[in-house]
């Protein structure tokens, strides 16, 4: 299966550099296809290209020569490629040269030099580069044409293609390919082309499809990143033409641009559809343009450009909080690793908000770790293997709405600031609102008696309803110190130097409020006693984290102290008659209690004030 290209009217074997001797004119020796198995091996570290490619020990040195054989031999179904940088030419600077895929095959990158049985695209990166020589780039790094059985490319990086040519190449009978479309991959007339764990980076096309141009083809992208690609006209990342369809699952489009047309990330023409699942499209010229339909589920999109009649379900329009989108590879310089710039901050809105049953979803993320962490998959190619944390306490007036499904899910604001964390007991699908208040000038109180910490939270389900599960709130150490310094405090909250936690209580005022203050509620408050183990302090951030169970209604949540005083005698004023010698001093705050153990009775023989909603009670000693 030999391919010839026509440059203008001149027949030229531009793509095939090692052609089997089948009247192709490539000058190579003949190939006995029956001697090959299903796999051919490629390793750029080989001393030369003399190997037949039938084993790692005799691997081909160059990917393009392996493709020549695979295109010719239908027996070959798979090409395994070791780590390294591969170019479509050895020494030639002919910009029409490309990795041409003319058969139904799978190209799997990510093997170590010398090969083994298990690919790892994270450790052993396979780069398909468009740079032929200094300042000279190929028009198309790869071309995939006219395959009906399916072509797959896994674990490869496509970078530095530059489709700025003029005219076109003939790749079939009256079929042409423009030199200014699809700098990374040009796809035409294919039933199914699949990309998984790939990166399209820094590719430029003068016309359409800075990275990928797809004509009359179905493409599937899973765990794929499109970053820093540019189209002179339409589709900086991806361009779909003439009844093409593309399915995108757990992908990211970032820093992709068009110059004079539309679709910074994607452009799909009328009759060409995209189906987007669990995907981030952010920080591009815009998300998409074109007359084709766009169906989008559980994704984060940078704008509300029209879907042209397509579906839109559970999507987010908030900054994903990339770690550093200006440095895609991160400090280590390697793609697909935990320090990548397109990883997100711990408090990102995309954590635990994907669809577990998305089309083509992989069990592993682009880093090679389990895709589903903490019950619900994340949006984007990277699964975050950590729980959301608060690194700074929310400020007065901070407010946001986020959707919760299952697992420990943060309700964040900008700059990775976590407002609260909700962990439902069972799978749900609701939005939740968090509002944070911090007065500074005075302490919030209850019935003018009970003082609360001057940082409190309002939580509301949308639509209004119950929430059963855990809630986590954040406070500064100064919040607690300030509370303790007030003379009214009978019991101290824990602080960094004294982490006695058993006095801390959450006071919930259940229901809906517009002012969030205690006097706006009619229902009696609920007292929640968090387990000491769920109250923690970070010496690094100076933040207290308080987690507690919530049952039923949400509402406004305050922190205060509460103590159950136990009197074991009749003399109220004698500290020796109180459990642990701890007695209330002059006043019993609201929501606190005094227990008198049976059969004692007591005489209050000192000045003492009992605040509303505080209680005397009797208990039988154990």
Short mmCIF file of N, CA and C in Angstrom, two decimals, residues 490-573:
data_model
loop_
_atom_site.label_atom_id
_atom_site.label_comp_id
_atom_site.label_asym_id
_atom_site.label_seq_id
_atom_site.Cartn_x
_atom_site.Cartn_y
_atom_site.Cartn_z
N UNK A 490 -16.34 31.96 79.22
CA UNK A 490 -16.12 31.14 80.39
C UNK A 490 -15.22 29.96 80.07
N UNK A 491 -15.29 29.49 78.85
CA UNK A 491 -14.46 28.37 78.42
C UNK A 491 -13.75 28.76 77.14
N UNK A 492 -12.53 28.35 77.03
CA UNK A 492 -11.73 28.74 75.88
C UNK A 492 -11.88 27.77 74.73
N UNK A 493 -11.82 28.33 73.53
CA UNK A 493 -11.66 27.51 72.34
C UNK A 493 -10.20 27.07 72.24
N UNK A 494 -9.94 26.02 71.48
CA UNK A 494 -8.53 25.63 71.30
C UNK A 494 -7.78 26.70 70.51
N UNK A 495 -6.54 26.90 70.85
CA UNK A 495 -5.66 27.77 70.08
C UNK A 495 -4.36 27.03 69.87
N UNK A 496 -3.47 27.61 69.10
CA UNK A 496 -2.25 26.89 68.72
C UNK A 496 -1.46 26.41 69.91
N UNK A 497 -1.43 27.22 70.99
CA UNK A 497 -0.63 26.86 72.16
C UNK A 497 -1.39 26.03 73.18
N UNK A 498 -2.68 25.84 72.99
CA UNK A 498 -3.48 25.08 73.95
C UNK A 498 -4.63 24.44 73.20
N UNK A 499 -4.40 23.24 72.71
CA UNK A 499 -5.35 22.63 71.79
C UNK A 499 -6.35 21.72 72.51
N UNK A 500 -6.94 22.22 73.58
CA UNK A 500 -8.03 21.50 74.26
C UNK A 500 -9.31 21.77 73.47
N UNK A 501 -9.86 20.72 72.90
CA UNK A 501 -10.92 20.89 71.91
C UNK A 501 -12.32 20.59 72.43
N UNK A 502 -12.42 20.06 73.65
CA UNK A 502 -13.71 19.50 74.05
C UNK A 502 -14.76 20.55 74.37
N UNK A 503 -14.40 21.84 74.42
CA UNK A 503 -15.39 22.89 74.68
C UNK A 503 -16.02 23.41 73.40
N UNK A 504 -15.43 23.15 72.25
CA UNK A 504 -15.91 23.75 71.00
C UNK A 504 -17.24 23.13 70.58
N UNK A 505 -18.17 24.00 70.22
CA UNK A 505 -19.46 23.56 69.71
C UNK A 505 -19.82 24.35 68.46
N UNK A 506 -20.53 23.68 67.56
CA UNK A 506 -21.16 24.33 66.42
C UNK A 506 -22.61 24.59 66.78
N UNK A 507 -23.06 25.80 66.59
CA UNK A 507 -24.46 26.15 66.81
C UNK A 507 -25.10 26.40 65.45
N UNK A 508 -26.06 25.56 65.11
CA UNK A 508 -26.74 25.69 63.82
C UNK A 508 -28.11 26.31 64.01
N UNK A 509 -28.37 27.38 63.26
CA UNK A 509 -29.70 27.96 63.18
C UNK A 509 -30.30 27.48 61.87
N UNK A 510 -31.21 26.50 61.93
CA UNK A 510 -31.68 25.86 60.70
C UNK A 510 -32.67 26.71 59.93
N UNK A 511 -32.56 26.63 58.61
CA UNK A 511 -33.51 27.31 57.76
C UNK A 511 -32.86 28.29 56.82
N UNK A 512 -33.69 29.04 56.12
CA UNK A 512 -33.24 30.00 55.11
C UNK A 512 -33.26 31.40 55.70
N UNK A 513 -32.24 32.18 55.38
CA UNK A 513 -32.16 33.54 55.89
C UNK A 513 -31.52 34.43 54.84
N UNK A 514 -31.88 35.71 54.87
CA UNK A 514 -31.25 36.68 53.98
C UNK A 514 -30.20 37.51 54.70
N UNK A 515 -30.27 37.56 56.04
CA UNK A 515 -29.28 38.31 56.81
C UNK A 515 -28.27 37.40 57.48
N UNK A 516 -28.63 36.12 57.63
CA UNK A 516 -27.74 35.10 58.19
C UNK A 516 -27.49 35.26 59.68
N UNK A 517 -28.17 36.16 60.35
CA UNK A 517 -27.95 36.40 61.77
C UNK A 517 -28.94 35.62 62.62
N UNK A 518 -28.59 35.32 63.87
CA UNK A 518 -29.46 34.50 64.72
C UNK A 518 -30.87 35.04 64.88
N UNK A 519 -31.02 36.38 64.97
CA UNK A 519 -32.35 36.92 65.21
C UNK A 519 -33.27 36.81 63.99
N UNK A 520 -32.74 36.34 62.85
CA UNK A 520 -33.59 36.15 61.67
C UNK A 520 -34.24 34.78 61.65
N UNK A 521 -33.93 33.94 62.63
CA UNK A 521 -34.48 32.59 62.68
C UNK A 521 -35.52 32.47 63.79
N UNK A 522 -36.52 31.65 63.53
CA UNK A 522 -37.55 31.39 64.54
C UNK A 522 -37.36 30.04 65.21
N UNK A 523 -36.73 29.10 64.52
CA UNK A 523 -36.53 27.77 65.10
C UNK A 523 -35.43 27.82 66.16
N UNK A 524 -35.55 26.95 67.15
CA UNK A 524 -34.53 26.87 68.19
C UNK A 524 -33.24 26.33 67.60
N UNK A 525 -32.11 26.88 67.99
CA UNK A 525 -30.83 26.42 67.42
C UNK A 525 -30.50 25.01 67.86
N UNK A 526 -29.68 24.36 67.03
CA UNK A 526 -29.20 23.02 67.34
C UNK A 526 -27.74 23.09 67.78
N UNK A 527 -27.40 22.29 68.77
CA UNK A 527 -26.03 22.24 69.27
C UNK A 527 -25.35 21.01 68.68
N UNK A 528 -24.24 21.20 67.99
CA UNK A 528 -23.49 20.11 67.37
C UNK A 528 -22.14 20.01 68.05
N UNK A 529 -21.80 18.83 68.50
CA UNK A 529 -20.54 18.59 69.22
C UNK A 529 -19.59 17.82 68.30
N UNK A 530 -18.68 18.50 67.62
CA UNK A 530 -17.75 17.77 66.74
C UNK A 530 -16.82 16.87 67.55
N UNK A 531 -16.45 15.75 66.96
CA UNK A 531 -15.45 14.90 67.60
C UNK A 531 -14.12 15.64 67.65
N UNK A 532 -13.39 15.45 68.74
CA UNK A 532 -12.10 16.13 68.86
C UNK A 532 -11.18 15.82 67.68
N UNK A 533 -11.28 14.58 67.17
CA UNK A 533 -10.42 14.18 66.05
C UNK A 533 -10.76 14.94 64.78
N UNK A 534 -11.95 15.55 64.72
CA UNK A 534 -12.37 16.29 63.53
C UNK A 534 -12.11 17.79 63.67
N UNK A 535 -11.37 18.16 64.69
CA UNK A 535 -10.96 19.55 64.88
C UNK A 535 -9.44 19.58 64.77
N UNK A 536 -8.91 20.20 63.73
CA UNK A 536 -7.46 20.13 63.50
C UNK A 536 -6.90 21.51 63.20
N UNK A 537 -5.60 21.63 63.42
CA UNK A 537 -4.92 22.92 63.25
C UNK A 537 -3.68 22.72 62.40
N UNK A 538 -3.45 23.63 61.46
CA UNK A 538 -2.27 23.58 60.60
C UNK A 538 -1.25 24.60 61.08
N UNK A 539 -0.08 24.12 61.46
CA UNK A 539 1.00 25.02 61.87
C UNK A 539 1.53 25.82 60.69
N UNK A 540 1.27 25.34 59.48
CA UNK A 540 1.75 26.04 58.28
C UNK A 540 0.84 27.20 57.90
N UNK A 541 -0.46 26.93 57.85
CA UNK A 541 -1.41 27.95 57.40
C UNK A 541 -2.05 28.72 58.55
N UNK A 542 -1.90 28.21 59.79
CA UNK A 542 -2.53 28.81 60.98
C UNK A 542 -4.05 28.79 60.85
N UNK A 543 -4.55 27.73 60.22
CA UNK A 543 -5.98 27.58 59.98
C UNK A 543 -6.51 26.41 60.81
N UNK A 544 -7.64 26.65 61.47
CA UNK A 544 -8.38 25.59 62.15
C UNK A 544 -9.42 25.02 61.18
N UNK A 545 -9.49 23.70 61.12
CA UNK A 545 -10.47 22.99 60.30
C UNK A 545 -11.42 22.26 61.23
N UNK A 546 -12.71 22.53 61.09
CA UNK A 546 -13.72 21.92 61.96
C UNK A 546 -14.70 21.15 61.08
N UNK A 547 -14.79 19.85 61.31
CA UNK A 547 -15.68 18.98 60.54
C UNK A 547 -16.73 18.38 61.48
N UNK A 548 -17.96 18.31 61.00
CA UNK A 548 -19.05 17.81 61.85
C UNK A 548 -20.14 17.22 60.98
N UNK A 549 -20.97 16.40 61.59
CA UNK A 549 -22.10 15.79 60.90
C UNK A 549 -23.28 16.75 60.87
N UNK A 550 -23.94 16.81 59.73
CA UNK A 550 -25.17 17.58 59.60
C UNK A 550 -26.30 16.65 59.20
N UNK A 551 -27.42 16.80 59.85
CA UNK A 551 -28.62 16.03 59.52
C UNK A 551 -29.77 16.99 59.29
N UNK A 552 -30.47 16.82 58.19
CA UNK A 552 -31.63 17.66 57.93
C UNK A 552 -31.26 18.99 57.33
N UNK A 553 -31.91 20.04 57.81
CA UNK A 553 -31.78 21.37 57.22
C UNK A 553 -30.36 21.91 57.34
N UNK A 554 -30.04 22.77 56.39
CA UNK A 554 -28.85 23.60 56.51
C UNK A 554 -29.27 24.93 57.15
N UNK A 555 -28.34 25.86 57.24
CA UNK A 555 -28.65 27.14 57.85
C UNK A 555 -27.38 27.93 58.08
N UNK A 556 -27.37 28.70 59.17
CA UNK A 556 -26.18 29.46 59.54
C UNK A 556 -25.47 28.74 60.68
N UNK A 557 -24.14 28.67 60.57
CA UNK A 557 -23.33 27.90 61.52
C UNK A 557 -22.37 28.83 62.24
N UNK A 558 -22.43 28.78 63.57
CA UNK A 558 -21.56 29.58 64.42
C UNK A 558 -20.72 28.65 65.28
N UNK A 559 -19.58 29.16 65.73
CA UNK A 559 -18.74 28.45 66.69
C UNK A 559 -18.77 29.19 68.02
N UNK A 560 -18.95 28.44 69.08
CA UNK A 560 -18.88 28.99 70.42
C UNK A 560 -18.33 27.90 71.33
N UNK A 561 -18.34 28.17 72.62
CA UNK A 561 -17.96 27.14 73.59
C UNK A 561 -19.19 26.71 74.37
N UNK A 562 -19.18 25.50 74.80
CA UNK A 562 -20.27 24.97 75.61
C UNK A 562 -19.65 24.01 76.61
N UNK A 563 -20.25 24.01 77.79
CA UNK A 563 -19.70 23.13 78.81
C UNK A 563 -20.84 22.62 79.68
N UNK A 564 -20.80 21.35 80.01
CA UNK A 564 -21.76 20.77 80.94
C UNK A 564 -21.11 20.69 82.31
N UNK A 565 -21.55 21.57 83.19
CA UNK A 565 -21.01 21.61 84.55
C UNK A 565 -21.76 20.61 85.41
N UNK A 566 -21.05 19.86 86.23
CA UNK A 566 -21.67 18.82 87.05
C UNK A 566 -21.42 19.14 88.53
N UNK A 567 -22.52 19.31 89.28
CA UNK A 567 -22.45 19.60 90.71
C UNK A 567 -22.72 18.32 91.49
N UNK A 568 -21.78 17.95 92.34
CA UNK A 568 -21.90 16.70 93.09
C UNK A 568 -22.17 16.94 94.58
N UNK A 569 -22.64 18.10 94.93
CA UNK A 569 -22.92 18.39 96.34
C UNK A 569 -23.97 19.47 96.45
N UNK A 570 -24.16 19.93 97.67
CA UNK A 570 -25.21 20.93 97.90
C UNK A 570 -24.67 22.35 97.93
N UNK A 571 -23.35 22.51 98.16
CA UNK A 571 -22.77 23.85 98.27
C UNK A 571 -22.38 24.35 96.88
N UNK A 572 -23.20 25.22 96.34
CA UNK A 572 -22.99 25.73 94.99
C UNK A 572 -21.67 26.49 94.86
N UNK A 573 -21.26 27.20 95.89
CA UNK A 573 -20.10 28.08 95.79
C UNK A 573 -18.78 27.36 95.99
#
